[in-house]
Tab-separated table of C-alpha atoms and ligand atoms in Angstrom:
chain	number	residue	atom	x	y	z
A	159	UNK	CA	158.724	105.802	69.733
A	160	UNK	CA	158.519	108.950	70.247
A	161	UNK	CA	155.031	110.443	70.539
A	162	UNK	CA	153.396	113.935	71.104
A	163	UNK	CA	150.362	114.664	73.331
A	164	UNK	CA	149.077	117.947	72.100
A	165	UNK	CA	146.384	120.147	74.512
A	166	UNK	CA	147.833	119.393	78.434
A	167	UNK	CA	144.765	119.243	79.997
A	168	UNK	CA	142.823	116.037	81.644
A	169	UNK	CA	142.935	113.353	78.729
A	170	UNK	CA	146.398	114.946	77.330
A	171	UNK	CA	148.260	114.591	80.335
A	172	UNK	CA	147.421	111.516	81.408
A	173	UNK	CA	148.016	109.983	78.011
A	174	UNK	CA	151.148	111.467	78.036
A	175	UNK	CA	152.284	110.502	81.361
A	176	UNK	CA	150.556	107.128	80.942
A	177	UNK	CA	152.902	106.511	77.368
A	178	UNK	CA	155.665	107.420	79.362
A	179	UNK	CA	155.291	105.096	81.581
A	180	UNK	CA	155.529	102.073	78.693
A	181	UNK	CA	158.979	103.386	78.344
A	182	UNK	CA	158.070	105.849	75.042
A	183	UNK	CA	159.694	109.687	74.670
A	184	UNK	CA	156.509	111.824	74.872
A	185	UNK	CA	155.939	115.321	73.986
A	186	UNK	CA	153.262	117.152	75.533
A	187	UNK	CA	152.385	120.187	74.299
A	188	UNK	CA	150.014	123.172	75.509
A	189	UNK	CA	149.273	126.418	74.442
A	190	UNK	CA	148.792	127.624	78.037
A	191	UNK	CA	152.258	128.783	78.811
A	192	UNK	CA	151.561	129.286	82.531
A	193	UNK	CA	150.412	125.578	82.591
A	194	UNK	CA	153.671	124.161	80.654
A	195	UNK	CA	156.095	126.047	82.855
A	196	UNK	CA	154.266	124.615	85.998
A	197	UNK	CA	154.330	121.349	84.723
A	198	UNK	CA	158.486	121.986	83.874
A	199	UNK	CA	158.796	122.541	87.599
A	200	UNK	CA	157.148	120.079	88.588
A	201	UNK	CA	153.879	121.101	89.495
A	202	UNK	CA	150.788	119.238	88.746
A	203	UNK	CA	148.030	122.158	87.440
A	204	UNK	CA	144.994	119.153	87.834
A	205	UNK	CA	143.669	116.957	90.525
A	206	UNK	CA	144.040	113.123	89.259
A	207	UNK	CA	145.612	111.192	91.930
A	208	UNK	CA	148.419	108.615	91.730
A	209	UNK	CA	149.173	111.747	88.612
A	210	UNK	CA	152.075	113.172	90.391
A	211	UNK	CA	153.792	110.109	91.444
A	212	UNK	CA	153.708	108.676	87.859
A	213	UNK	CA	154.579	111.948	86.593
A	214	UNK	CA	157.737	112.288	88.789
A	215	UNK	CA	159.046	108.264	87.810
A	216	UNK	CA	158.782	108.908	84.312
A	217	UNK	CA	160.087	112.748	84.379
A	218	UNK	CA	163.087	111.948	82.265
A	219	UNK	CA	161.049	110.299	79.219
A	220	UNK	CA	158.367	113.602	79.242
A	221	UNK	CA	159.171	117.132	77.544
A	222	UNK	CA	156.755	120.314	78.456
A	223	UNK	CA	156.862	122.957	75.444
A	224	UNK	CA	154.738	125.477	73.829
A	225	UNK	CA	156.598	124.393	70.333
A	226	UNK	CA	154.476	122.730	68.230
A	227	UNK	CA	157.254	122.303	65.826
A	228	UNK	CA	159.636	120.967	67.668
A	229	UNK	CA	157.356	118.276	68.465
A	230	UNK	CA	155.794	117.880	65.218
A	231	UNK	CA	159.657	117.135	64.071
A	232	UNK	CA	160.556	114.738	66.975
A	233	UNK	CA	157.474	112.597	66.763
A	234	UNK	CA	156.316	109.658	64.768
A	235	UNK	CA	152.227	109.654	66.207
A	236	UNK	CA	150.738	112.848	66.937
A	237	UNK	CA	147.947	112.961	69.863
A	238	UNK	CA	145.257	115.447	69.832
A	239	UNK	CA	143.975	115.779	72.336
A	240	UNK	CA	142.421	119.666	72.698
A	241	UNK	CA	139.165	120.518	74.391
A	242	UNK	CA	135.630	120.256	72.253
A	243	UNK	CA	133.645	122.552	74.520
A	244	UNK	CA	129.929	122.905	73.980
A	245	UNK	CA	128.931	125.396	71.679
A	246	UNK	CA	125.492	127.608	71.906
A	247	UNK	CA	123.656	125.611	69.649
A	248	UNK	CA	125.003	122.764	71.106
A	249	UNK	CA	127.556	120.915	69.005
A	250	UNK	CA	130.993	120.675	70.200
A	251	UNK	CA	133.342	123.690	69.060
A	252	UNK	CA	135.978	121.460	67.183
A	253	UNK	CA	137.941	124.558	66.030
A	254	UNK	CA	141.486	123.720	68.172
A	255	UNK	CA	140.954	120.067	66.408
A	256	UNK	CA	141.459	121.642	63.075
A	257	UNK	CA	143.764	124.361	64.214
A	258	UNK	CA	146.073	121.739	65.781
A	259	UNK	CA	145.691	119.681	62.801
A	260	UNK	CA	146.154	122.111	60.008
A	261	UNK	CA	150.114	123.072	62.435
A	262	UNK	CA	151.077	119.829	62.593
A	263	UNK	CA	150.305	119.490	58.662
A	264	UNK	CA	152.282	122.678	57.509
A	265	UNK	CA	154.771	121.829	59.612
A	266	UNK	CA	155.443	118.342	59.530
A	267	UNK	CA	158.684	117.699	57.206
A	268	UNK	CA	157.071	113.546	56.560
A	269	UNK	CA	154.410	111.295	56.935
A	270	UNK	CA	152.823	111.309	60.234
A	271	UNK	CA	150.547	109.230	62.150
A	272	UNK	CA	147.611	111.909	63.781
A	273	UNK	CA	145.340	110.279	66.078
A	274	UNK	CA	142.162	112.287	67.437
A	275	UNK	CA	141.973	111.565	71.033
A	276	UNK	CA	139.716	114.282	71.682
A	277	UNK	CA	136.261	113.503	71.529
A	278	UNK	CA	134.902	114.480	68.381
A	279	UNK	CA	131.615	114.545	66.437
A	280	UNK	CA	130.652	111.752	64.212
A	281	UNK	CA	132.385	112.531	60.887
A	282	UNK	CA	135.211	114.769	62.096
A	283	UNK	CA	137.971	112.113	60.851
A	284	UNK	CA	136.785	112.887	57.112
A	285	UNK	CA	137.237	116.457	57.464
A	286	UNK	CA	140.742	116.262	58.721
A	287	UNK	CA	141.397	113.787	56.493
A	288	UNK	CA	140.260	116.690	53.561
A	289	UNK	CA	142.111	119.147	55.761
A	290	UNK	CA	144.973	117.371	55.841
A	291	UNK	CA	145.256	116.629	52.120
A	292	UNK	CA	145.096	120.561	51.602
A	293	UNK	CA	148.039	121.537	54.069
A	294	UNK	CA	150.295	118.915	54.003
A	295	UNK	CA	153.400	117.665	51.551
A	296	UNK	CA	153.000	114.374	52.956
A	297	UNK	CA	150.421	111.402	52.725
A	298	UNK	CA	148.816	111.695	56.747
A	299	UNK	CA	147.155	108.943	58.394
A	300	UNK	CA	144.083	109.832	60.401
A	301	UNK	CA	143.459	107.891	63.584
A	302	UNK	CA	140.560	107.820	66.180
A	303	UNK	CA	140.957	106.654	69.610
A	304	UNK	CA	138.544	108.545	71.861
A	305	UNK	CA	139.276	108.379	75.248
A	306	UNK	CA	136.927	106.836	78.287
A	307	UNK	CA	138.854	107.904	81.438
A	308	UNK	CA	137.246	108.902	84.243
A	309	UNK	CA	138.271	111.565	86.365
A	310	UNK	CA	139.308	110.688	89.974
A	311	UNK	CA	140.180	107.326	88.252
A	312	UNK	CA	142.010	108.416	85.473
A	313	UNK	CA	145.404	106.537	85.817
A	314	UNK	CA	144.280	103.490	86.508
A	315	UNK	CA	141.512	103.384	83.567
A	316	UNK	CA	144.732	104.957	81.309
A	317	UNK	CA	147.401	101.919	82.077
A	318	UNK	CA	144.465	99.599	82.916
A	319	UNK	CA	141.597	100.448	80.439
A	320	UNK	CA	138.255	98.454	80.176
A	321	UNK	CA	138.853	98.466	76.288
A	322	UNK	CA	140.805	100.608	73.601
A	323	UNK	CA	138.622	101.799	70.811
A	324	UNK	CA	140.599	102.645	67.361
A	325	UNK	CA	139.256	104.061	63.935
A	326	UNK	CA	141.899	103.576	61.318
A	327	UNK	CA	142.103	102.573	57.899
A	328	UNK	CA	145.780	101.200	56.960
A	329	UNK	CA	147.645	98.556	58.249
A	330	UNK	CA	150.261	100.288	59.444
A	331	UNK	CA	148.178	102.880	61.591
A	332	UNK	CA	146.606	99.374	63.004
A	333	UNK	CA	150.416	98.206	63.769
A	334	UNK	CA	151.523	101.086	64.997
A	335	UNK	CA	148.514	101.770	67.571
A	336	UNK	CA	148.852	97.662	68.202
A	337	UNK	CA	152.297	98.057	69.748
A	338	UNK	CA	151.742	101.343	71.409
A	339	UNK	CA	148.547	99.805	73.167
A	340	UNK	CA	150.126	96.732	73.883
A	341	UNK	CA	150.785	96.949	77.745
A	342	UNK	CA	147.484	98.430	78.528
A	343	UNK	CA	145.269	95.745	76.308
A	344	UNK	CA	146.682	92.734	74.860
A	345	UNK	CA	149.147	91.981	77.751
A	346	UNK	CA	146.359	92.683	80.252
A	347	UNK	CA	143.833	90.452	78.423
A	348	UNK	CA	141.888	93.791	77.864
A	349	UNK	CA	140.839	94.749	73.925
A	350	UNK	CA	142.239	96.596	71.512
A	351	UNK	CA	139.071	97.188	69.166
A	352	UNK	CA	139.771	98.133	65.286
A	353	UNK	CA	136.833	99.985	63.313
A	354	UNK	CA	136.753	102.166	60.587
A	355	UNK	CA	136.816	105.862	62.267
A	356	UNK	CA	133.377	107.051	61.951
A	357	UNK	CA	132.113	104.090	63.834
A	358	UNK	CA	135.219	104.744	66.340
A	359	UNK	CA	133.780	108.711	66.625
A	360	UNK	CA	129.934	107.316	67.162
A	361	UNK	CA	131.233	104.770	69.900
A	362	UNK	CA	132.386	107.263	71.965
A	363	UNK	CA	128.595	109.119	72.056
A	364	UNK	CA	126.800	106.236	72.082
A	365	UNK	CA	128.735	105.151	75.453
A	366	UNK	CA	128.526	108.520	77.102
A	367	UNK	CA	125.033	109.113	76.055
A	368	UNK	CA	123.831	105.501	77.695
A	369	UNK	CA	125.613	106.377	80.601
A	370	UNK	CA	124.068	109.528	80.585
A	371	UNK	CA	120.580	107.922	79.877
A	372	UNK	CA	121.093	105.309	83.251
A	373	UNK	CA	121.552	108.200	85.420
A	374	UNK	CA	118.753	109.978	84.221
A	375	UNK	CA	116.925	106.717	84.716
A	376	UNK	CA	117.390	105.945	88.146
A	377	UNK	CA	116.816	109.883	88.655
A	378	UNK	CA	113.402	109.700	87.931
A	379	UNK	CA	112.523	106.269	89.476
A	380	UNK	CA	114.108	108.124	92.521
A	381	UNK	CA	111.509	111.000	92.306
A	382	UNK	CA	108.948	108.395	91.974
A	383	UNK	CA	110.033	106.518	95.322
A	384	UNK	CA	110.232	109.487	97.039
A	385	UNK	CA	106.729	110.269	96.635
A	386	UNK	CA	105.230	106.925	96.778
A	387	UNK	CA	107.213	105.567	99.776
A	388	UNK	CA	109.250	103.116	97.856
A	389	UNK	CA	113.212	102.962	98.873
A	390	UNK	CA	115.098	103.325	95.319
A	391	UNK	CA	117.999	101.361	96.922
A	392	UNK	CA	116.011	98.280	97.382
A	393	UNK	CA	114.429	98.802	93.909
A	394	UNK	CA	117.468	99.155	92.107
A	395	UNK	CA	119.356	96.211	93.974
A	396	UNK	CA	116.300	94.220	92.826
A	397	UNK	CA	115.541	95.288	89.046
A	398	UNK	CA	119.820	94.797	88.888
A	399	UNK	CA	119.973	91.261	89.445
A	400	UNK	CA	118.726	90.225	86.323
A	401	UNK	CA	121.789	89.674	84.665
A	402	UNK	CA	120.838	91.865	81.304
A	403	UNK	CA	120.927	94.668	83.733
A	404	UNK	CA	124.389	95.833	84.665
A	405	UNK	CA	124.268	97.805	88.485
A	406	UNK	CA	127.265	99.724	87.935
A	407	UNK	CA	126.467	103.660	87.169
A	408	UNK	CA	123.060	103.412	88.872
A	409	UNK	CA	122.935	105.545	91.537
A	410	UNK	CA	120.483	108.898	92.048
A	411	UNK	CA	121.756	111.714	93.023
A	412	UNK	CA	121.741	115.282	91.937
A	413	UNK	CA	122.652	114.865	87.984
A	414	UNK	CA	125.170	114.292	86.164
A	415	UNK	CA	127.759	116.946	85.475
A	416	UNK	CA	131.471	117.517	84.478
A	417	UNK	CA	133.144	118.491	81.242
A	418	UNK	CA	132.115	115.479	79.396
A	419	UNK	CA	128.278	113.803	79.426
A	420	UNK	CA	126.462	117.141	79.290
A	421	UNK	CA	128.365	118.507	76.047
A	422	UNK	CA	128.283	114.800	74.481
A	423	UNK	CA	124.781	114.349	74.813
A	424	UNK	CA	123.985	117.716	73.363
A	425	UNK	CA	126.595	117.618	70.824
A	426	UNK	CA	124.923	114.117	69.565
A	427	UNK	CA	121.260	115.262	69.837
A	428	UNK	CA	122.685	118.170	67.713
A	429	UNK	CA	124.118	115.559	64.747
A	430	UNK	CA	121.146	113.135	65.116
A	431	UNK	CA	118.593	116.519	64.092
A	432	UNK	CA	120.797	117.040	61.738
A	433	UNK	CA	120.588	113.850	59.859
A	434	UNK	CA	116.868	114.246	60.625
A	435	UNK	CA	116.895	111.471	63.595
A	436	UNK	CA	115.607	112.714	66.507
A	437	UNK	CA	117.410	111.298	69.472
A	438	UNK	CA	114.383	110.957	71.823
A	439	UNK	CA	115.873	108.925	74.828
A	440	UNK	CA	118.945	110.875	74.827
A	441	UNK	CA	116.422	113.952	74.592
A	442	UNK	CA	114.960	113.004	77.557
A	443	UNK	CA	117.609	112.072	79.762
A	444	UNK	CA	119.057	115.456	78.885
A	445	UNK	CA	115.502	116.921	80.365
A	446	UNK	CA	115.636	114.736	83.247
A	447	UNK	CA	118.908	116.123	84.074
A	448	UNK	CA	118.321	119.404	84.129
A	449	UNK	CA	115.229	119.027	86.679
A	450	UNK	CA	117.333	116.821	88.958
A	451	UNK	CA	120.317	119.037	89.078
A	452	UNK	CA	117.746	121.583	90.595
A	453	UNK	CA	116.082	119.166	93.288
A	454	UNK	CA	117.854	119.984	95.956
A	455	UNK	CA	117.006	123.542	95.570
A	456	UNK	CA	113.218	122.752	95.309
A	457	UNK	CA	113.051	120.946	98.457
A	458	UNK	CA	115.050	123.550	100.630
A	459	UNK	CA	112.506	126.277	98.559
A	460	UNK	CA	109.974	124.180	99.620
A	461	UNK	CA	110.528	123.551	103.312
A	462	UNK	CA	110.949	127.306	103.680
A	463	UNK	CA	107.648	128.056	102.554
A	464	UNK	CA	109.188	129.636	99.282
A	465	UNK	CA	111.075	131.883	100.944
A	466	UNK	CA	114.697	131.604	101.181
A	467	UNK	CA	115.985	135.151	101.955
A	468	UNK	CA	118.431	135.517	104.461
A	469	UNK	CA	118.632	132.039	105.267
A	470	UNK	CA	121.957	130.600	105.512
A	471	UNK	CA	122.722	127.284	103.599
A	472	UNK	CA	125.494	125.330	103.739
A	473	UNK	CA	126.837	122.867	101.084
A	474	UNK	CA	128.986	120.526	100.817
A	475	UNK	CA	130.571	119.484	97.590
A	476	UNK	CA	131.345	121.361	94.555
A	477	UNK	CA	133.544	119.145	91.327
A	478	UNK	CA	130.847	117.346	90.175
A	479	UNK	CA	132.332	114.152	91.705
A	480	UNK	CA	134.843	113.202	93.960
A	481	UNK	CA	138.264	112.777	94.133
A	482	UNK	CA	138.560	115.380	90.930
A	483	UNK	CA	138.803	119.297	90.936
A	484	UNK	CA	137.021	119.649	87.824
A	485	UNK	CA	134.159	121.747	88.253
A	486	UNK	CA	132.622	122.642	84.544
A	487	UNK	CA	129.077	121.614	84.500
A	488	UNK	CA	129.163	120.549	88.384
A	489	UNK	CA	125.545	120.140	89.684
A	490	UNK	CA	126.564	122.724	92.611
A	491	UNK	CA	127.062	125.178	90.523
A	492	UNK	CA	123.712	125.621	89.105
A	493	UNK	CA	122.292	124.771	93.058
A	494	UNK	CA	124.182	127.999	94.072
A	495	UNK	CA	123.046	130.190	90.928
A	496	UNK	CA	119.545	129.069	92.335
A	497	UNK	CA	120.491	129.842	95.691
A	498	UNK	CA	121.853	133.094	96.044
A	499	UNK	CA	119.170	134.624	93.460
A	500	UNK	CA	116.466	133.219	95.775
A	501	UNK	CA	118.269	135.830	98.081
A	502	UNK	CA	119.989	132.534	100.443
A	503	UNK	CA	123.250	133.074	102.278
A	504	UNK	CA	125.819	130.269	100.649
A	505	UNK	CA	128.706	128.761	102.508
A	506	UNK	CA	130.277	125.817	100.670
A	507	UNK	CA	133.450	123.421	101.351
A	508	UNK	CA	134.428	121.463	98.950
A	509	UNK	CA	138.348	118.821	99.930
A	510	UNK	CA	140.000	120.325	96.675
A	511	UNK	CA	137.722	122.168	94.027
A	512	UNK	CA	136.910	125.513	95.895
A	513	UNK	CA	139.169	127.579	94.250
A	514	UNK	CA	138.638	126.204	90.697
A	515	UNK	CA	134.735	126.906	91.817
A	516	UNK	CA	135.491	130.270	93.316
A	517	UNK	CA	136.741	131.113	89.882
A	518	UNK	CA	134.700	129.877	87.648
A	519	UNK	CA	131.088	130.059	88.844
A	520	UNK	CA	130.697	133.355	88.766
A	521	UNK	CA	127.783	133.791	91.198
A	522	UNK	CA	128.313	135.195	94.989
A	523	UNK	CA	129.321	132.757	97.614
A	524	UNK	CA	131.756	132.311	100.635
A	525	UNK	CA	133.995	129.408	100.377
A	526	UNK	CA	134.630	127.480	103.980
A	527	UNK	CA	138.088	126.118	105.159
A	528	UNK	CA	136.523	122.746	106.567
A	529	UNK	CA	133.277	121.249	106.360
A	530	UNK	CA	132.328	122.085	110.476
A	531	UNK	CA	133.173	125.450	109.170
A	532	UNK	CA	130.916	125.598	106.404
A	533	UNK	CA	127.795	124.085	108.580
A	534	UNK	CA	128.280	126.721	111.315
A	535	UNK	CA	125.046	128.644	112.309
A	536	UNK	CA	123.709	126.849	109.063
A	537	UNK	CA	119.723	126.590	108.340
A	538	UNK	CA	120.430	123.445	106.109
A	539	UNK	CA	122.727	121.332	104.997
A	540	UNK	CA	123.016	120.689	101.337
A	541	UNK	CA	125.542	117.491	100.270
A	542	UNK	CA	126.285	118.019	96.430
A	543	UNK	CA	129.570	115.792	96.285
A	544	UNK	CA	130.074	112.525	97.706
A	545	UNK	CA	133.288	113.333	98.987
A	546	UNK	CA	135.041	110.088	101.523
A	547	UNK	CA	135.261	112.800	104.167
A	548	UNK	CA	131.666	113.854	104.415
A	549	UNK	CA	130.719	110.081	105.031
A	550	UNK	CA	131.153	109.566	108.638
A	551	UNK	CA	130.778	113.305	110.574
A	552	UNK	CA	130.565	112.814	114.185
A	553	UNK	CA	126.625	113.735	114.004
A	554	UNK	CA	126.364	115.198	117.382
A	555	UNK	CA	129.319	118.024	116.662
A	556	UNK	CA	126.958	118.270	113.313
A	557	UNK	CA	123.957	118.616	114.932
A	558	UNK	CA	125.687	121.163	117.142
A	559	UNK	CA	126.910	123.434	114.494
A	560	UNK	CA	123.923	123.817	112.317
A	561	UNK	CA	121.603	126.148	113.810
A	562	UNK	CA	118.454	123.971	112.059
A	563	UNK	CA	119.343	119.948	112.272
A	564	UNK	CA	118.166	120.157	108.531
A	565	UNK	CA	120.090	117.997	105.443
A	566	UNK	CA	118.963	117.733	102.219
A	567	UNK	CA	121.403	114.969	100.985
A	568	UNK	CA	121.706	115.111	97.579
A	569	UNK	CA	124.068	111.774	96.840
A	570	UNK	CA	122.678	109.180	99.911
A	571	UNK	CA	125.384	109.122	102.004
A	572	UNK	CA	123.756	108.668	105.163
A	573	UNK	CA	121.326	105.904	106.363
A	574	UNK	CA	118.065	107.717	106.667
A	575	UNK	CA	116.643	105.537	109.993
A	576	UNK	CA	120.101	106.561	111.594
A	577	UNK	CA	119.743	110.766	110.634
A	578	UNK	CA	116.588	110.383	112.157
A	579	UNK	CA	116.886	108.534	115.742
A	580	UNK	CA	119.875	111.445	116.254
A	581	UNK	CA	117.165	114.499	115.624
A	582	UNK	CA	117.597	115.396	111.976
A	583	UNK	CA	115.512	115.953	109.561
A	584	UNK	CA	116.994	114.095	106.607
A	585	UNK	CA	115.826	114.179	102.958
A	586	UNK	CA	117.720	112.405	100.874
A	587	UNK	CA	116.985	110.796	96.842
A	588	UNK	CA	114.621	108.137	96.784
A	589	UNK	CA	114.610	107.219	99.824
A	590	UNK	CA	112.321	109.399	101.969
A	591	UNK	CA	110.374	106.229	102.563
A	592	UNK	CA	107.084	106.083	104.666
A	593	UNK	CA	107.590	105.730	108.466
A	594	UNK	CA	107.030	102.576	110.371
A	595	UNK	CA	103.503	102.729	110.921
A	596	UNK	CA	102.934	103.426	107.376
A	597	UNK	CA	104.336	100.330	106.068
A	598	UNK	CA	102.736	97.560	105.354
B	658	LIG	P1	140.902	120.282	79.173
B	658	LIG	O1	140.480	121.733	78.736
B	658	LIG	O2	141.208	119.900	80.737
B	658	LIG	O3	142.190	120.033	78.199
B	658	LIG	C1	142.634	120.579	77.177
B	658	LIG	C2	144.022	121.534	76.987
B	658	LIG	O4	144.427	121.580	75.505
B	658	LIG	C3	144.306	122.859	77.391
B	658	LIG	O5	145.360	122.642	78.513
B	658	LIG	C4	144.195	123.781	76.775
B	658	LIG	O6	145.093	124.816	76.586
B	658	LIG	C5	144.826	123.181	75.158
B	658	LIG	N1	144.949	123.525	74.238
B	658	LIG	C6	143.849	124.378	73.612
B	658	LIG	N2	144.288	124.235	72.106
B	658	LIG	C7	145.043	124.314	72.334
B	658	LIG	C8	146.250	124.086	70.769
B	658	LIG	N3	145.313	125.115	69.613
B	658	LIG	N4	147.381	123.982	71.262
B	658	LIG	C9	147.912	123.241	72.126
B	658	LIG	N5	147.127	123.224	73.090
B	658	LIG	C10	145.574	123.438	72.988
B	658	LIG	O7	140.300	119.176	78.385
B	658	LIG	P2	139.930	117.645	78.523
B	658	LIG	O8	139.309	117.531	79.930
B	658	LIG	O9	141.544	116.857	78.581
B	658	LIG	O10	139.426	117.416	77.549
B	658	LIG	C11	139.809	117.134	76.221
B	658	LIG	C12	139.296	115.806	75.233
B	658	LIG	O11	138.816	114.776	75.705
B	658	LIG	C13	137.793	116.502	74.930
B	658	LIG	O12	137.481	116.504	73.840
B	658	LIG	C14	137.481	115.840	76.243
B	658	LIG	O13	135.786	115.831	75.671
B	658	LIG	C15	137.834	114.477	76.411
B	658	LIG	N6	137.490	114.204	76.887
B	658	LIG	C16	137.620	114.441	78.016
B	658	LIG	C17	137.879	113.217	79.100
B	658	LIG	C18	137.606	114.066	80.606
B	658	LIG	O14	137.171	113.387	81.804
B	658	LIG	N7	138.274	115.154	81.144
B	658	LIG	C19	137.495	112.177	79.109
B	658	LIG	C20	137.560	111.383	78.029
B	658	LIG	C21	137.423	112.341	77.182
């Protein structure tokens, strides 16, 4: 089949390359000409493990272009994968989606299938359908196909998804989407789930909201564990051994970030309020997350008796999670902003995301070349993202580089007992634990 993916970002590029790998001809369209030029030259504009190789293997089936007209003429199925960022009132900005759909409808010379892969507010497909009727001379089929891939594991998630959700109303759309996804679903015993468009839209928000609730739930428990002397790891193992409670995605940390959870949670709250159904649980998850993003800051500030002026603070990790260069809504952003405002001198290191963070954080901090340069003569080290390369440092060297052997670990990557044995003052999340003599 000939396909087009419009919006060649984290989702669109992976989807385009993934469909090409399944043997389809794919037009990847973006309005960002720099990005398209880079892709035409074989450069990948994002960091995503495995993407470069997969793209190179399928290069002959991929066209990178800014020319949406050519793509509309060539493709039978057009995926819309543009961004839907958060607006000031919390709602998602769907203007890029409508803009692309309008262009497709005006340019199409026959009926097409338009697939909304972007995460769109509940009810968007209905509006898109009305827009298509207004602007197209031919009937357009509107399909919702929300994407569930995780950055950092996007290739695996796309090629072997837990499930694929399709919202559509015609047998033709159902047939075409089944053929497109067969290699990734039915041939791998993965479910391909059909439903109506609105339910598909809601499914995406339900998934992200639920995962956000899980994270905020464990983070809140971890704060209580810190106060009471319980060990959150033991507590988690204990309560998730109940077969009704899935242990995945239940790790305390510095709060969720990224381009999806924060904005999708806000959009769900916004839509629910418009329908007079306040999402109390989801709202609480959002509030808990705002508090959690600043936990390391509050602890460092309390340690220095409320005065961080002139303190050199080292940060390990800037991306919102490991294995990605994405810094959108990264907890590190909030942390650095507060530290700098409190008068600290911040030096940060990230294996990949440093340049992105420098470009988009808009806060004055220094970027180090490697983890040890970062901590040299620092008053404290704050671990924010759990990249593998941070997990096994030579502790003696680390201690010698720091001015003060003080670590605030926002990802629980070290063993508290070992760190104390090695002479560190070590604070983590939900594992402050009582000393031996205080335990009963
Ligand atoms: P992104 O910002 O990385 O990419 C969006 C791309 O769309 C950009 O390259 C931009 O230049 C392009 N674009 C915007 N308007 C355009 C237009 N009118 N014509 C052509 N191109 C245009 O965004 P993303 O992270 O890939 O997310 C895309 C959508 O997928 C969002 O709705 C997001 O919520 C959803 N989603 C993202 C993820 C993720 O992990 N990033 C996962 C699941 C779902």
